[in-house]
Coordinates of C-alpha atoms in Angstrom, one line a residue:
M386 CA 291.7 4.9 117.2
Q387 CA 292.2 4.2 113.5
P388 CA 290.4 1.2 112.0
I389 CA 293.7 -0.6 111.2
K390 CA 294.9 -0.3 114.8
K391 CA 291.5 -1.6 116.1
T392 CA 291.8 -4.6 113.8
L393 CA 295.4 -5.3 114.9
L394 CA 294.3 -5.0 118.5
C395 CA 291.5 -7.5 118.0
L396 CA 293.8 -9.9 116.3
A397 CA 296.4 -9.6 119.1
V398 CA 293.8 -10.3 121.8
S399 CA 292.3 -13.2 119.8
A400 CA 295.8 -14.7 119.5
L401 CA 296.4 -14.4 123.2
F402 CA 293.2 -16.4 123.9
A403 CA 294.1 -19.0 121.4
V404 CA 297.6 -19.5 122.8
G405 CA 296.2 -19.7 126.4
G406 CA 293.8 -22.5 125.4
A407 CA 296.4 -24.3 123.4
S408 CA 299.0 -24.2 126.2
A409 CA 296.6 -25.8 128.8
A410 CA 297.5 -29.5 128.7
E411 CA 295.3 -32.3 129.9
Q412 CA 296.6 -33.2 133.3
G413 CA 294.3 -36.0 134.3
Q414 CA 291.0 -37.6 133.6
G415 CA 288.6 -40.0 135.2
K416 CA 285.1 -41.4 135.2
I417 CA 282.2 -40.7 137.6
T418 CA 279.6 -43.4 137.9
F419 CA 276.3 -42.5 139.6
K420 CA 274.2 -45.3 141.1
G421 CA 270.9 -45.3 142.8
L422 CA 267.8 -47.3 143.2
V423 CA 264.1 -46.4 143.0
I424 CA 262.2 -48.2 145.7
N425 CA 258.5 -48.8 146.3
A426 CA 258.4 -47.3 149.9
P427 CA 257.0 -44.4 151.8
C428 CA 260.5 -43.2 152.7
S429 CA 263.9 -42.9 150.9
V430 CA 266.9 -44.4 152.6
D431 CA 269.5 -41.7 153.2
P432 CA 272.6 -42.3 151.1
E433 CA 274.8 -42.3 154.2
S434 CA 272.6 -45.1 155.7
V435 CA 272.7 -47.4 152.7
D436 CA 276.3 -48.4 153.5
L437 CA 276.6 -47.2 157.1
Q438 CA 280.0 -47.1 158.6
V439 CA 280.0 -47.1 162.5
S440 CA 283.2 -46.6 164.5
L441 CA 283.2 -48.6 167.7
G442 CA 286.3 -46.8 168.9
E443 CA 289.6 -48.1 170.3
V444 CA 288.9 -50.2 173.3
S445 CA 291.5 -51.8 175.7
D446 CA 291.6 -55.6 175.5
K447 CA 291.8 -55.6 179.3
A448 CA 288.7 -53.4 179.7
L449 CA 286.8 -55.6 177.2
A450 CA 287.8 -58.8 179.0
S451 CA 285.7 -57.6 182.0
G452 CA 282.8 -56.2 180.2
T453 CA 281.7 -54.5 177.0
S454 CA 282.8 -51.4 175.1
A455 CA 280.6 -48.3 175.4
A456 CA 277.5 -48.5 173.2
V457 CA 277.7 -46.2 170.2
P458 CA 274.7 -44.9 168.1
V459 CA 273.7 -46.7 165.0
N460 CA 271.2 -44.4 163.2
I461 CA 269.4 -45.3 160.0
Q462 CA 268.0 -42.1 158.5
L463 CA 265.0 -42.1 156.2
N464 CA 264.3 -39.1 154.1
D465 CA 261.4 -37.7 152.1
C466 CA 258.8 -39.7 154.1
V467 CA 255.2 -39.6 153.0
L468 CA 253.4 -41.4 155.9
D469 CA 249.8 -40.2 155.3
D470 CA 247.4 -40.2 152.5
G471 CA 247.0 -36.4 152.4
S472 CA 243.7 -36.4 154.2
G473 CA 245.1 -36.7 157.7
G474 CA 244.8 -40.5 157.8
A475 CA 248.1 -42.2 158.6
L476 CA 249.1 -44.9 156.2
F477 CA 252.2 -45.9 158.0
S478 CA 252.9 -45.6 161.8
K479 CA 255.8 -47.9 162.3
V480 CA 258.5 -49.8 160.4
K481 CA 259.8 -53.3 161.0
V482 CA 263.6 -53.6 160.8
K483 CA 265.1 -57.1 160.3
F484 CA 268.8 -57.5 160.8
T485 CA 270.6 -60.4 159.2
S486 CA 274.2 -61.5 158.9
A487 CA 276.1 -64.4 157.4
S488 CA 278.8 -64.0 160.0
V489 CA 277.8 -64.6 163.6
T490 CA 280.0 -66.1 166.3
G491 CA 279.6 -69.8 166.9
V492 CA 279.2 -69.2 170.6
D493 CA 276.3 -66.7 170.4
N494 CA 274.4 -66.6 167.1
N495 CA 273.1 -63.1 168.0
L496 CA 276.6 -61.7 168.1
L497 CA 278.3 -60.5 164.9
A498 CA 281.6 -62.2 164.3
N499 CA 284.9 -60.3 163.5
L500 CA 285.5 -60.8 159.7
L501 CA 289.1 -59.8 159.8
S502 CA 291.5 -62.7 159.8
G503 CA 294.5 -61.6 161.8
G504 CA 292.3 -59.1 163.6
A505 CA 291.1 -59.2 167.3
Q506 CA 290.1 -62.6 168.5
H507 CA 287.3 -63.5 170.9
V508 CA 285.5 -60.2 170.1
G509 CA 282.0 -59.9 168.7
V510 CA 279.7 -56.9 168.0
R511 CA 276.2 -56.7 169.5
L512 CA 273.3 -54.8 167.9
M513 CA 270.9 -53.3 170.4
Q514 CA 267.7 -51.2 170.4
E515 CA 268.1 -47.6 171.6
N516 CA 267.3 -48.7 175.2
E517 CA 270.2 -51.2 174.9
Q518 CA 267.9 -54.3 174.7
H519 CA 269.7 -56.9 172.5
I520 CA 268.5 -57.5 169.0
G521 CA 268.6 -61.1 167.7
I522 CA 270.2 -61.6 164.4
G523 CA 267.4 -62.7 162.0
S524 CA 264.7 -61.2 164.3
T525 CA 262.5 -58.2 163.6
V526 CA 262.3 -55.0 165.7
E527 CA 259.3 -52.6 165.3
V528 CA 260.2 -48.9 165.5
P529 CA 257.4 -46.2 165.7
L530 CA 257.5 -43.5 163.0
T531 CA 257.1 -39.9 164.3
G532 CA 254.0 -38.2 163.0
T533 CA 254.3 -36.8 159.5
N534 CA 258.0 -35.8 159.8
K535 CA 259.7 -35.9 156.4
I536 CA 262.9 -37.2 158.1
Q537 CA 262.7 -40.3 160.3
V538 CA 265.7 -41.6 162.3
L539 CA 265.7 -45.2 163.4
K540 CA 267.9 -45.3 166.4
F541 CA 269.9 -48.3 167.5
K542 CA 273.2 -49.0 169.3
A543 CA 276.1 -51.4 169.1
H544 CA 279.1 -52.4 171.2
M545 CA 281.9 -54.9 171.3
E546 CA 281.9 -57.7 173.8
P547 CA 284.1 -60.7 174.6
V548 CA 283.1 -64.1 173.3
G549 CA 284.6 -67.5 173.9
G550 CA 287.8 -66.4 175.6
A551 CA 290.0 -63.4 176.5
P552 CA 290.0 -60.7 173.8
T553 CA 293.2 -60.2 171.9
P554 CA 294.3 -56.8 170.3
G555 CA 293.6 -56.2 166.7
E556 CA 291.1 -54.7 164.3
V557 CA 287.4 -55.5 164.4
E558 CA 285.0 -55.4 161.5
A559 CA 281.5 -57.0 161.4
T560 CA 278.6 -56.6 159.1
A561 CA 274.9 -56.8 159.3
N562 CA 272.2 -56.2 156.7
Y563 CA 268.9 -54.6 157.3
V564 CA 265.5 -54.8 155.6
L565 CA 262.7 -52.4 156.2
E566 CA 258.9 -53.2 156.1
Y567 CA 256.5 -50.3 156.7
L568 CA 253.3 -50.9 158.7

């Protein structure tokens, strides 16, 4: 190929790339904010467990009037756990979990109240240990940590139950906070 043809070919290819880039219009933009927290603890709290969303399911008001909904798992996952001092001696063998809430029912202060105005009435949410023993709001539960596993799962349960009258249909949303203390 002659030098002039090579030069023309290179110019043509360059022009194509320039036109392709110029024709691509901006079609949207946004911002991504990353947030986190460094904590002084032997384990990291899994991102999914920081703001845990638990589905209690769709439960018949008639079934709930005569009992409770089925208990569903509430698992708090801890990652990257360092539970020993490296010489085989355990530094941490259990964790205290304290559940608190600003919204409990007036009838039973250990039952989380429905926060949704216009939602289901006379329905509360009960937190329980894995064996379904009730957990008092404001009280502390000790959970053993499993050996030197890097991942620890703190297993609890929750269900809906009637409180102060016959449950009415509607959405239910309740919140509880938890604080961990390693022992």
